Amino acid sequence: MRSLLLMTVTWVAAAGQAVRLPALPGPYAVGVVPLELVDHSRTDPFATPPQPRDLMVNVFYPARRRGGGGGHAAFYEFSAAVAAFYVAELVTSSNLTTTFNQTTIGPAFNNGTLSQLATGAHLSAPYQATSRPPLIFSPGFGGPRGLYSNLAAAVASHGSVVVTLDHPYDSSIVEYPDGRIVLAPPLPNTTDAGALDPYVDVRQADVRFVIDQLQQANGTLTARIPHFRGPLNASAVGVWGHSLGGATAANVMALDGRAACGIDLDGEIVGRPALDRGTARPFLLMTGGVHTRAQDPPSAAYWARLSGFREELHINATEHLGFSDLPAILDALHAPPQARVLLAAGGLSGRRMQRIVSTYVNAFFEFCLCGVSQPLLAGPSARFPEVQFVA
């Protein structure tokens, strides 16, 4: 039996004025609890010296409207330490320095704003019971879970519990409650065949460990959610992710029947389980960069292995990192257009991208997890002209 250690870590605003990310679109307020989860059944293959696999997750959940805001601190996209790390990365990166410093985004990052980005979620707000199965989100390669916090909260605002996780030694930085910082070592050349397979193998095991914890009837994970009244309907879950996180979702689908359906947000499909087995359960591809079936042979090969409901939706006028909170962050920082090009954020506003992605994600999971008919998935919508159905 796998064991679990949970500790709560709290991020609060740095001194200064909070900068608010787009409001959440759903009918629920959203609470969030950041937690440390230790899987003592696995030795982390990347850690030195050897130690159990040690994860950080954010649990977003529908909250009671009256307690969703007042009296509960806003949850911030990045802690001060994580924000400082990314400022240092941006201003010292050899391919970004010149352009970065020539735009107004440089001063915005350097003045501490990155640690003052307030999401629509609130720390430890009281739980509002939901019958929906939970969703588990895996971030892009090297990306922190924090970069998707407002998107995850937007999906949770429709009534789902959403767990986002970091994958240590792959996520560029992971901060723990006791102050430890784990940085990723130099990552492999992602164009080398099979280079990402070891990471996908660890990632899918991370996600399956989280499923284990969600399925514990009186588990300490849900016990940390204020006023939680269970059980959580976790006999089946939805898995989704961005970039390599989308490939992670596909591999979990191939290996674990508890994953009832999955979504890949603009990620090339890698990993032998997904490519060799595919799945008979529903799977959605959402693309915006270069990872369409037409441009990405592995995704085309995976598509051929999908024998159940499948759909590819292409969002026009966006790019690879448009599927994170980056467009909303750039909007909040009043970044110039060249920053969007440099950082592959796409041309749509953060508010619009959040609305598009969260609406289609919610519709897909309502369809495949709850059995609710979704006209939005049947064809183009006048509400979302940016979304193209790919035959």
mmCIF file of C-alpha atoms in Angstrom:
data_model
loop_
_atom_site.group_PDB
_atom_site.id
_atom_site.type_symbol
_atom_site.label_atom_id
_atom_site.label_comp_id
_atom_site.label_asym_id
_atom_site.label_seq_id
_atom_site.Cartn_x
_atom_site.Cartn_y
_atom_site.Cartn_z
ATOM 1 C CA MET A 1 0.000 0.000 0.000
ATOM 2 C CA ARG A 2 1.358 3.355 -0.963
ATOM 3 C CA SER A 3 1.700 5.819 1.862
ATOM 4 C CA LEU A 4 1.154 9.538 1.779
ATOM 5 C CA LEU A 5 2.646 12.466 3.622
ATOM 6 C CA LEU A 6 0.770 15.709 3.317
ATOM 7 C CA MET A 7 1.897 19.122 4.405
ATOM 8 C CA THR A 8 0.265 22.421 3.601
ATOM 9 C CA VAL A 9 2.229 25.223 1.975
ATOM 10 C CA THR A 10 0.756 28.704 1.705
ATOM 11 C CA TRP A 11 1.643 31.398 -0.767
ATOM 12 C CA VAL A 12 0.636 34.919 0.110
ATOM 13 C CA ALA A 13 1.078 38.223 -1.633
ATOM 14 C CA ALA A 14 4.389 39.974 -1.580
ATOM 15 C CA ALA A 15 4.327 43.553 -0.440
ATOM 16 C CA GLY A 16 2.712 45.713 -3.060
ATOM 17 C CA GLN A 17 -0.433 45.940 -5.100
ATOM 18 C CA ALA A 18 -2.031 42.672 -6.238
ATOM 19 C CA VAL A 19 -2.401 42.278 -9.996
ATOM 20 C CA ARG A 20 -5.551 40.319 -10.776
ATOM 21 C CA LEU A 21 -5.723 37.686 -13.477
ATOM 22 C CA PRO A 22 -9.003 37.185 -15.411
ATOM 23 C CA ALA A 23 -12.134 36.486 -13.373
ATOM 24 C CA LEU A 24 -13.327 32.900 -13.271
ATOM 25 C CA PRO A 25 -16.134 32.073 -15.723
ATOM 26 C CA GLY A 26 -18.141 29.431 -13.850
ATOM 27 C CA PRO A 27 -20.925 29.670 -11.268
ATOM 28 C CA TYR A 28 -18.809 28.490 -8.319
ATOM 29 C CA ALA A 29 -16.271 30.295 -6.201
ATOM 30 C CA VAL A 30 -12.991 28.340 -6.044
ATOM 31 C CA GLY A 31 -10.837 27.325 -3.114
ATOM 32 C CA VAL A 32 -7.331 25.897 -3.296
ATOM 33 C CA VAL A 33 -5.026 23.967 -0.999
ATOM 34 C CA PRO A 34 -1.350 23.406 -1.943
ATOM 35 C CA LEU A 35 -0.041 20.091 -0.580
ATOM 36 C CA GLU A 36 3.078 17.948 -0.438
ATOM 37 C CA LEU A 37 2.553 14.281 -1.319
ATOM 38 C CA VAL A 38 5.276 11.669 -0.777
ATOM 39 C CA ASP A 39 5.017 8.295 -2.495
ATOM 40 C CA HIS A 40 7.062 5.927 -0.331
ATOM 41 C CA SER A 41 6.450 3.050 -2.728
ATOM 42 C CA ARG A 42 8.707 4.635 -5.375
ATOM 43 C CA THR A 43 12.321 5.741 -5.356
ATOM 44 C CA ASP A 44 12.772 8.934 -7.351
ATOM 45 C CA PRO A 45 15.024 7.966 -10.294
ATOM 46 C CA PHE A 46 16.265 11.548 -10.666
ATOM 47 C CA ALA A 47 17.059 12.378 -7.025
ATOM 48 C CA THR A 48 20.516 12.216 -5.439
ATOM 49 C CA PRO A 49 20.860 10.643 -2.936
ATOM 50 C CA PRO A 50 18.001 8.171 -3.529
ATOM 51 C CA GLN A 51 14.744 9.143 -1.814
ATOM 52 C CA PRO A 52 10.990 8.585 -2.151
ATOM 53 C CA ARG A 53 9.202 10.426 -4.923
ATOM 54 C CA ASP A 54 8.117 13.761 -3.429
ATOM 55 C CA LEU A 55 5.429 15.785 -5.223
ATOM 56 C CA MET A 56 3.808 19.169 -4.821
ATOM 57 C CA VAL A 57 0.199 19.618 -5.920
ATOM 58 C CA ASN A 58 -2.483 22.287 -5.887
ATOM 59 C CA VAL A 59 -6.019 21.077 -5.207
ATOM 60 C CA PHE A 60 -8.599 23.475 -6.687
ATOM 61 C CA TYR A 61 -12.217 22.839 -5.755
ATOM 62 C CA PRO A 62 -15.661 24.450 -5.891
ATOM 63 C CA ALA A 63 -16.177 26.614 -2.811
ATOM 64 C CA ARG A 64 -19.191 28.075 -1.115
ATOM 65 C CA ARG A 65 -19.919 31.386 -2.726
ATOM 66 C CA ARG A 66 -20.181 33.274 0.563
ATOM 67 C CA GLY A 67 -16.815 31.975 1.743
ATOM 68 C CA GLY A 68 -15.080 31.979 -1.606
ATOM 69 C CA GLY A 69 -13.558 35.412 -1.260
ATOM 70 C CA GLY A 70 -13.942 37.529 1.856
ATOM 71 C CA GLY A 71 -11.911 36.246 4.771
ATOM 72 C CA HIS A 72 -9.774 33.948 2.600
ATOM 73 C CA ALA A 73 -6.543 35.177 1.061
ATOM 74 C CA ALA A 74 -6.203 35.286 -2.690
ATOM 75 C CA PHE A 75 -4.050 32.528 -4.139
ATOM 76 C CA TYR A 76 -1.072 33.813 -6.086
ATOM 77 C CA GLU A 77 0.269 32.358 -9.321
ATOM 78 C CA PHE A 78 3.858 32.208 -8.042
ATOM 79 C CA SER A 79 5.492 32.425 -4.642
ATOM 80 C CA ALA A 80 8.181 35.055 -4.161
ATOM 81 C CA ALA A 81 10.944 32.432 -4.550
ATOM 82 C CA VAL A 82 9.488 30.966 -7.742
ATOM 83 C CA ALA A 83 8.863 34.429 -9.192
ATOM 84 C CA ALA A 84 12.447 35.458 -8.465
ATOM 85 C CA PHE A 85 13.701 32.309 -10.174
ATOM 86 C CA TYR A 86 11.796 33.078 -13.361
ATOM 87 C CA VAL A 87 12.834 36.721 -13.410
ATOM 88 C CA ALA A 88 16.458 35.571 -13.210
ATOM 89 C CA GLU A 89 15.871 33.024 -15.959
ATOM 90 C CA LEU A 90 14.266 35.561 -18.273
ATOM 91 C CA VAL A 91 16.779 38.348 -17.849
ATOM 92 C CA THR A 92 19.839 36.075 -18.177
ATOM 93 C CA SER A 93 18.669 33.747 -20.961
ATOM 94 C CA SER A 94 21.007 34.317 -23.909
ATOM 95 C CA ASN A 95 18.247 34.169 -26.513
ATOM 96 C CA LEU A 96 15.849 36.408 -24.601
ATOM 97 C CA THR A 97 18.012 39.073 -22.991
ATOM 98 C CA THR A 98 18.169 41.617 -25.799
ATOM 99 C CA THR A 99 14.517 41.515 -26.739
ATOM 100 C CA PHE A 100 13.409 41.175 -23.137
ATOM 101 C CA ASN A 101 15.249 44.299 -22.050
ATOM 102 C CA GLN A 102 14.109 46.308 -25.047
ATOM 103 C CA THR A 103 10.458 45.984 -24.114
ATOM 104 C CA THR A 104 8.390 47.241 -21.225
ATOM 105 C CA ILE A 105 7.984 43.696 -19.970
ATOM 106 C CA GLY A 106 11.484 43.768 -18.488
ATOM 107 C CA PRO A 107 10.731 46.433 -15.862
ATOM 108 C CA ALA A 108 7.376 44.805 -15.111
ATOM 109 C CA PHE A 109 9.009 41.492 -14.274
ATOM 110 C CA ASN A 110 11.868 43.068 -12.394
ATOM 111 C CA ASN A 111 9.746 45.231 -10.108
ATOM 112 C CA GLY A 112 8.239 42.250 -8.278
ATOM 113 C CA THR A 113 4.979 42.101 -10.200
ATOM 114 C CA LEU A 114 5.430 38.416 -11.015
ATOM 115 C CA SER A 115 4.941 37.539 -7.338
ATOM 116 C CA GLN A 116 1.764 39.657 -7.113
ATOM 117 C CA LEU A 117 -0.378 37.889 -9.731
ATOM 118 C CA ALA A 118 -3.612 37.042 -7.934
ATOM 119 C CA THR A 119 -5.665 34.178 -9.368
ATOM 120 C CA GLY A 120 -9.415 33.853 -8.926
ATOM 121 C CA ALA A 121 -8.961 31.122 -6.299
ATOM 122 C CA HIS A 122 -8.804 31.643 -2.522
ATOM 123 C CA LEU A 123 -6.726 29.732 -0.020
ATOM 124 C CA SER A 124 -8.636 27.218 2.121
ATOM 125 C CA ALA A 125 -12.095 28.527 1.228
ATOM 126 C CA PRO A 126 -14.863 26.176 2.472
ATOM 127 C CA TYR A 127 -15.688 23.307 0.142
ATOM 128 C CA GLN A 128 -18.915 23.119 -1.856
ATOM 129 C CA ALA A 129 -19.883 19.480 -2.402
ATOM 130 C CA THR A 130 -19.747 18.257 -6.000
ATOM 131 C CA SER A 131 -20.739 14.971 -7.628
ATOM 132 C CA ARG A 132 -18.354 15.416 -10.525
ATOM 133 C CA PRO A 133 -15.315 13.135 -10.837
ATOM 134 C CA PRO A 134 -12.003 14.905 -10.225
ATOM 135 C CA LEU A 135 -9.567 16.033 -12.909
ATOM 136 C CA ILE A 136 -5.763 15.777 -12.817
ATOM 137 C CA PHE A 137 -3.563 18.194 -14.779
ATOM 138 C CA SER A 138 0.081 17.695 -15.806
ATOM 139 C CA PRO A 139 2.098 20.758 -16.945
ATOM 140 C CA GLY A 140 4.443 21.169 -19.888
ATOM 141 C CA PHE A 141 8.036 19.916 -19.877
ATOM 142 C CA GLY A 142 10.044 22.097 -17.515
ATOM 143 C CA GLY A 143 6.950 24.095 -16.613
ATOM 144 C CA PRO A 144 5.701 24.714 -13.074
ATOM 145 C CA ARG A 145 2.147 23.904 -12.041
ATOM 146 C CA GLY A 146 1.774 27.548 -10.998
ATOM 147 C CA LEU A 147 1.779 28.686 -14.618
ATOM 148 C CA TYR A 148 -1.630 27.010 -15.045
ATOM 149 C CA SER A 149 -3.265 28.058 -11.783
ATOM 150 C CA ASN A 150 -5.864 30.452 -13.159
ATOM 151 C CA LEU A 151 -6.783 28.035 -15.963
ATOM 152 C CA ALA A 152 -7.226 25.226 -13.419
ATOM 153 C CA ALA A 153 -9.312 27.517 -11.217
ATOM 154 C CA ALA A 154 -11.443 28.461 -14.243
ATOM 155 C CA VAL A 155 -12.231 24.792 -14.866
ATOM 156 C CA ALA A 156 -12.890 24.230 -11.147
ATOM 157 C CA SER A 157 -15.350 27.137 -11.204
ATOM 158 C CA HIS A 158 -17.685 24.903 -13.232
ATOM 159 C CA GLY A 159 -17.885 22.445 -10.334
ATOM 160 C CA SER A 160 -14.899 20.079 -10.617
ATOM 161 C CA VAL A 161 -12.053 19.278 -8.258
ATOM 162 C CA VAL A 162 -8.867 19.908 -10.255
ATOM 163 C CA VAL A 163 -5.452 18.718 -9.072
ATOM 164 C CA THR A 164 -2.371 20.232 -10.720
ATOM 165 C CA LEU A 165 1.044 18.793 -9.971
ATOM 166 C CA ASP A 166 4.727 19.485 -10.383
ATOM 167 C CA HIS A 167 7.038 16.737 -11.629
ATOM 168 C CA PRO A 168 10.285 17.276 -9.666
ATOM 169 C CA TYR A 169 13.562 17.267 -11.656
ATOM 170 C CA ASP A 170 11.479 17.951 -14.772
ATOM 171 C CA SER A 171 9.578 21.035 -13.553
ATOM 172 C CA SER A 172 12.174 23.806 -13.632
ATOM 173 C CA ILE A 173 11.621 24.683 -9.964
ATOM 174 C CA VAL A 174 9.656 23.032 -7.158
ATOM 175 C CA GLU A 175 9.286 24.722 -3.764
ATOM 176 C CA TYR A 176 8.354 22.699 -0.672
ATOM 177 C CA PRO A 177 6.731 23.794 2.602
ATOM 178 C CA ASP A 178 9.964 23.462 4.571
ATOM 179 C CA GLY A 179 11.758 25.863 2.223
ATOM 180 C CA ARG A 180 13.529 23.265 0.100
ATOM 181 C CA ILE A 181 13.950 24.155 -3.559
ATOM 182 C CA VAL A 182 14.464 21.472 -6.204
ATOM 183 C CA LEU A 183 15.734 22.697 -9.560
ATOM 184 C CA ALA A 184 15.685 20.637 -12.716
ATOM 185 C CA PRO A 185 19.094 19.625 -14.105
ATOM 186 C CA PRO A 186 19.840 20.432 -17.748
ATOM 187 C CA LEU A 187 17.043 18.796 -19.700
ATOM 188 C CA PRO A 188 17.685 16.569 -22.731
ATOM 189 C CA ASN A 189 17.472 17.565 -26.367
ATOM 190 C CA THR A 190 13.812 16.935 -27.018
ATOM 191 C CA THR A 191 14.427 16.223 -30.697
ATOM 192 C CA ASP A 192 16.360 13.050 -29.866
ATOM 193 C CA ALA A 193 14.234 9.937 -30.382
ATOM 194 C CA GLY A 194 13.108 8.515 -27.054
ATOM 195 C CA ALA A 195 14.749 11.286 -25.003
ATOM 196 C CA LEU A 196 11.499 12.127 -23.225
ATOM 197 C CA ASP A 197 10.351 8.552 -22.585
ATOM 198 C CA PRO A 198 11.989 8.300 -19.114
ATOM 199 C CA TYR A 199 10.275 11.544 -18.075
ATOM 200 C CA VAL A 200 6.889 10.404 -19.370
ATOM 201 C CA ASP A 201 7.282 7.118 -17.505
ATOM 202 C CA VAL A 202 7.838 8.951 -14.197
ATOM 203 C CA ARG A 203 5.114 11.486 -14.946
ATOM 204 C CA GLN A 204 2.439 8.877 -15.611
ATOM 205 C CA ALA A 205 3.351 7.160 -12.343
ATOM 206 C CA ASP A 206 3.026 10.531 -10.557
ATOM 207 C CA VAL A 207 -0.484 11.001 -11.965
ATOM 208 C CA ARG A 208 -1.525 7.454 -11.060
ATOM 209 C CA PHE A 209 -0.291 8.015 -7.511
ATOM 210 C CA VAL A 210 -2.540 11.072 -7.288
ATOM 211 C CA ILE A 211 -5.458 8.941 -8.512
ATOM 212 C CA ASP A 212 -4.691 6.493 -5.680
ATOM 213 C CA GLN A 213 -4.911 9.292 -3.144
ATOM 214 C CA LEU A 214 -8.146 10.684 -4.558
ATOM 215 C CA GLN A 215 -9.728 7.253 -4.275
ATOM 216 C CA GLN A 216 -9.028 6.894 -0.560
ATOM 217 C CA ALA A 217 -12.450 7.186 1.069
ATOM 218 C CA ASN A 218 -11.105 9.009 4.131
ATOM 219 C CA GLY A 219 -7.775 10.053 2.714
ATOM 220 C CA THR A 220 -5.732 12.848 4.168
ATOM 221 C CA LEU A 221 -5.721 14.627 0.787
ATOM 222 C CA THR A 222 -9.407 15.470 0.922
ATOM 223 C CA ALA A 223 -9.178 15.885 4.687
ATOM 224 C CA ARG A 224 -7.090 19.008 4.103
ATOM 225 C CA ILE A 225 -9.928 20.665 2.173
ATOM 226 C CA PRO A 226 -11.885 22.821 4.664
ATOM 227 C CA HIS A 227 -15.419 21.548 5.340
ATOM 228 C CA PHE A 228 -14.958 18.648 2.923
ATOM 229 C CA ARG A 229 -17.934 16.310 2.878
ATOM 230 C CA GLY A 230 -17.287 13.179 0.857
ATOM 231 C CA PRO A 231 -16.844 10.811 -0.543
ATOM 232 C CA LEU A 232 -15.304 12.218 -3.684
ATOM 233 C CA ASN A 233 -16.639 10.534 -6.812
ATOM 234 C CA ALA A 234 -13.222 9.258 -7.931
ATOM 235 C CA SER A 235 -13.934 5.784 -9.297
ATOM 236 C CA ALA A 236 -13.145 7.367 -12.667
ATOM 237 C CA VAL A 237 -11.153 10.538 -13.311
ATOM 238 C CA GLY A 238 -10.299 12.855 -16.183
ATOM 239 C CA VAL A 239 -6.649 13.464 -17.086
ATOM 240 C CA TRP A 240 -5.375 16.424 -19.064
ATOM 241 C CA GLY A 241 -2.228 18.387 -19.619
ATOM 242 C CA HIS A 242 -0.285 20.830 -21.749
ATOM 243 C CA SER A 243 2.573 19.896 -24.073
ATOM 244 C CA LEU A 244 4.393 16.944 -22.440
ATOM 245 C CA GLY A 245 1.573 16.990 -19.888
ATOM 246 C CA GLY A 246 -0.817 16.127 -22.718
ATOM 247 C CA ALA A 247 1.409 13.203 -23.683
ATOM 248 C CA THR A 248 1.416 12.227 -20.014
ATOM 249 C CA ALA A 249 -2.386 12.132 -20.074
ATOM 250 C CA ALA A 250 -2.306 9.904 -23.163
ATOM 251 C CA ASN A 251 0.071 7.468 -21.478
ATOM 252 C CA VAL A 252 -2.030 7.346 -18.303
ATOM 253 C CA MET A 253 -5.028 6.551 -20.507
ATOM 254 C CA ALA A 254 -3.106 3.648 -22.061
ATOM 255 C CA LEU A 255 -2.030 2.207 -18.711
ATOM 256 C CA ASP A 256 -4.806 2.904 -16.210
ATOM 257 C CA GLY A 257 -8.487 2.167 -16.731
ATOM 258 C CA ARG A 258 -9.422 4.582 -13.966
ATOM 259 C CA ALA A 259 -8.628 7.414 -16.400
ATOM 260 C CA ALA A 260 -11.973 7.574 -18.199
ATOM 261 C CA CYS A 261 -11.037 10.276 -20.713
ATOM 262 C CA GLY A 262 -8.216 12.642 -21.516
ATOM 263 C CA ILE A 263 -7.174 15.897 -23.171
ATOM 264 C CA ASP A 264 -3.892 16.921 -24.778
ATOM 265 C CA LEU A 265 -3.387 20.692 -25.017
ATOM 266 C CA ASP A 266 -0.969 21.239 -27.920
ATOM 267 C CA GLY A 267 1.463 18.463 -27.091
ATOM 268 C CA GLU A 268 3.317 16.006 -29.294
ATOM 269 C CA ILE A 269 2.415 12.468 -28.273
ATOM 270 C CA VAL A 270 5.473 10.617 -26.982
ATOM 271 C CA GLY A 271 5.803 7.505 -24.819
ATOM 272 C CA ARG A 272 5.527 3.908 -25.979
ATOM 273 C CA PRO A 273 2.331 2.981 -24.048
ATOM 274 C CA ALA A 274 0.312 5.719 -25.750
ATOM 275 C CA LEU A 275 1.797 5.181 -29.211
ATOM 276 C CA ASP A 276 1.617 1.385 -29.050
ATOM 277 C CA ARG A 277 -1.793 0.978 -27.417
ATOM 278 C CA GLY A 278 -3.804 4.149 -27.908
ATOM 279 C CA THR A 279 -7.153 3.978 -26.122
ATOM 280 C CA ALA A 280 -10.794 3.111 -26.705
ATOM 281 C CA ARG A 281 -11.906 5.817 -24.284
ATOM 282 C CA PRO A 282 -12.657 9.437 -25.284
ATOM 283 C CA PHE A 283 -9.705 11.666 -26.084
ATOM 284 C CA LEU A 284 -9.550 15.300 -27.196
ATOM 285 C CA LEU A 285 -6.683 17.052 -28.972
ATOM 286 C CA MET A 286 -6.643 20.850 -28.690
ATOM 287 C CA THR A 287 -3.948 22.468 -30.813
ATOM 288 C CA GLY A 288 -2.714 25.948 -31.507
ATOM 289 C CA GLY A 289 0.965 25.667 -32.333
ATOM 290 C CA VAL A 290 2.731 23.032 -34.428
ATOM 291 C CA HIS A 291 1.366 19.896 -32.793
ATOM 292 C CA THR A 292 -1.526 19.303 -35.156
ATOM 293 C CA ARG A 293 -1.945 15.904 -36.766
ATOM 294 C CA ALA A 294 -1.037 17.447 -40.117
ATOM 295 C CA GLN A 295 2.296 18.757 -38.790
ATOM 296 C CA ASP A 296 3.151 16.221 -36.114
ATOM 297 C CA PRO A 297 3.606 12.572 -37.234
ATOM 298 C CA PRO A 298 3.518 11.113 -33.674
ATOM 299 C CA SER A 299 0.170 12.799 -33.025
ATOM 300 C CA ALA A 300 -1.133 11.423 -36.323
ATOM 301 C CA ALA A 301 0.074 7.951 -35.319
ATOM 302 C CA TYR A 302 -1.638 8.256 -31.954
ATOM 303 C CA TRP A 303 -4.847 9.441 -33.590
ATOM 304 C CA ALA A 304 -4.908 6.220 -35.621
ATOM 305 C CA ARG A 305 -4.810 4.259 -32.349
ATOM 306 C CA LEU A 306 -7.888 6.006 -30.930
ATOM 307 C CA SER A 307 -10.871 3.701 -31.345
ATOM 308 C CA GLY A 308 -13.382 5.605 -29.183
ATOM 309 C CA PHE A 309 -14.700 9.169 -29.320
ATOM 310 C CA ARG A 310 -11.975 11.446 -30.653
ATOM 311 C CA GLU A 311 -11.883 15.081 -31.667
ATOM 312 C CA GLU A 312 -9.241 17.566 -32.749
ATOM 313 C CA LEU A 313 -9.942 21.249 -32.168
ATOM 314 C CA HIS A 314 -7.550 23.871 -33.500
ATOM 315 C CA ILE A 315 -7.587 27.331 -31.927
ATOM 316 C CA ASN A 316 -6.623 29.928 -34.487
ATOM 317 C CA ALA A 317 -4.429 32.913 -33.591
ATOM 318 C CA THR A 318 -2.711 31.257 -30.654
ATOM 319 C CA GLU A 319 0.631 29.554 -30.055
ATOM 320 C CA HIS A 320 2.055 26.839 -27.832
ATOM 321 C CA LEU A 321 2.164 28.752 -24.539
ATOM 322 C CA GLY A 322 -1.252 30.241 -25.156
ATOM 323 C CA PHE A 323 -2.589 27.159 -23.347
ATOM 324 C CA SER A 324 -1.033 28.321 -20.072
ATOM 325 C CA ASP A 325 -1.701 31.464 -18.028
ATOM 326 C CA LEU A 326 1.058 33.285 -19.921
ATOM 327 C CA PRO A 327 -1.287 35.346 -22.147
ATOM 328 C CA ALA A 328 -3.151 36.564 -19.056
ATOM 329 C CA ILE A 329 0.127 37.361 -17.301
ATOM 330 C CA LEU A 330 1.358 39.378 -20.275
ATOM 331 C CA ASP A 331 -1.953 41.244 -20.353
ATOM 332 C CA ALA A 332 -1.652 42.007 -16.646
ATOM 333 C CA LEU A 333 1.880 43.332 -17.180
ATOM 334 C CA HIS A 334 0.776 45.422 -20.180
ATOM 335 C CA ALA A 335 3.395 43.683 -22.272
ATOM 336 C CA PRO A 336 3.917 44.876 -25.855
ATOM 337 C CA PRO A 337 3.044 42.663 -28.837
ATOM 338 C CA GLN A 338 6.643 41.611 -29.429
ATOM 339 C CA ALA A 339 6.706 39.937 -26.010
ATOM 340 C CA ARG A 340 3.843 37.683 -27.090
ATOM 341 C CA VAL A 341 5.769 36.671 -30.201
ATOM 342 C CA LEU A 342 9.000 36.106 -28.285
ATOM 343 C CA LEU A 343 7.317 33.972 -25.631
ATOM 344 C CA ALA A 344 4.990 32.060 -28.016
ATOM 345 C CA ALA A 345 1.876 33.282 -26.206
ATOM 346 C CA GLY A 346 -0.241 33.832 -29.317
ATOM 347 C CA GLY A 347 -2.432 36.721 -30.352
ATOM 348 C CA LEU A 348 -5.566 36.098 -28.286
ATOM 349 C CA SER A 349 -6.043 37.891 -24.987
ATOM 350 C CA GLY A 350 -5.563 35.967 -21.768
ATOM 351 C CA ARG A 351 -9.222 36.405 -20.879
ATOM 352 C CA ARG A 352 -10.329 35.028 -24.251
ATOM 353 C CA MET A 353 -7.951 32.054 -24.181
ATOM 354 C CA GLN A 354 -9.054 31.178 -20.660
ATOM 355 C CA ARG A 355 -12.684 31.314 -21.716
ATOM 356 C CA ILE A 356 -12.136 29.151 -24.809
ATOM 357 C CA VAL A 357 -9.968 26.492 -23.192
ATOM 358 C CA SER A 358 -11.891 26.221 -19.924
ATOM 359 C CA THR A 359 -15.253 26.056 -21.734
ATOM 360 C CA TYR A 360 -14.224 23.249 -24.060
ATOM 361 C CA VAL A 361 -12.363 21.367 -21.310
ATOM 362 C CA ASN A 362 -15.437 21.569 -19.086
ATOM 363 C CA ALA A 363 -17.756 20.494 -21.924
ATOM 364 C CA PHE A 364 -15.593 17.512 -22.820
ATOM 365 C CA PHE A 365 -15.323 16.238 -19.253
ATOM 366 C CA GLU A 366 -19.046 16.774 -18.636
ATOM 367 C CA PHE A 367 -19.691 14.671 -21.724
ATOM 368 C CA CYS A 368 -17.337 11.784 -20.991
ATOM 369 C CA LEU A 369 -17.461 11.701 -17.176
ATOM 370 C CA CYS A 370 -21.031 12.792 -16.475
ATOM 371 C CA GLY A 371 -22.864 11.662 -19.607
ATOM 372 C CA VAL A 372 -24.175 15.141 -20.373
ATOM 373 C CA SER A 373 -24.816 15.832 -24.063
ATOM 374 C CA GLN A 374 -22.638 18.663 -25.358
ATOM 375 C CA PRO A 375 -23.712 20.458 -28.565
ATOM 376 C CA LEU A 376 -20.482 22.447 -28.292
ATOM 377 C CA LEU A 377 -18.563 19.295 -29.274
ATOM 378 C CA ALA A 378 -20.748 18.591 -32.296
ATOM 379 C CA GLY A 379 -19.377 21.315 -34.577
ATOM 380 C CA PRO A 380 -18.346 24.968 -34.963
ATOM 381 C CA SER A 381 -19.921 27.490 -32.607
ATOM 382 C CA ALA A 382 -20.739 31.139 -33.247
ATOM 383 C CA ARG A 383 -19.678 31.786 -29.648
ATOM 384 C CA PHE A 384 -16.154 30.574 -30.417
ATOM 385 C CA PRO A 385 -15.276 31.378 -34.035
ATOM 386 C CA GLU A 386 -11.595 30.893 -33.222
ATOM 387 C CA VAL A 387 -12.161 27.140 -32.726
ATOM 388 C CA GLN A 388 -11.809 25.016 -35.857
ATOM 389 C CA PHE A 389 -12.968 21.385 -35.974
ATOM 390 C CA VAL A 390 -10.290 19.375 -37.803
ATOM 391 C CA ALA A 391 -11.635 16.529 -39.926
#
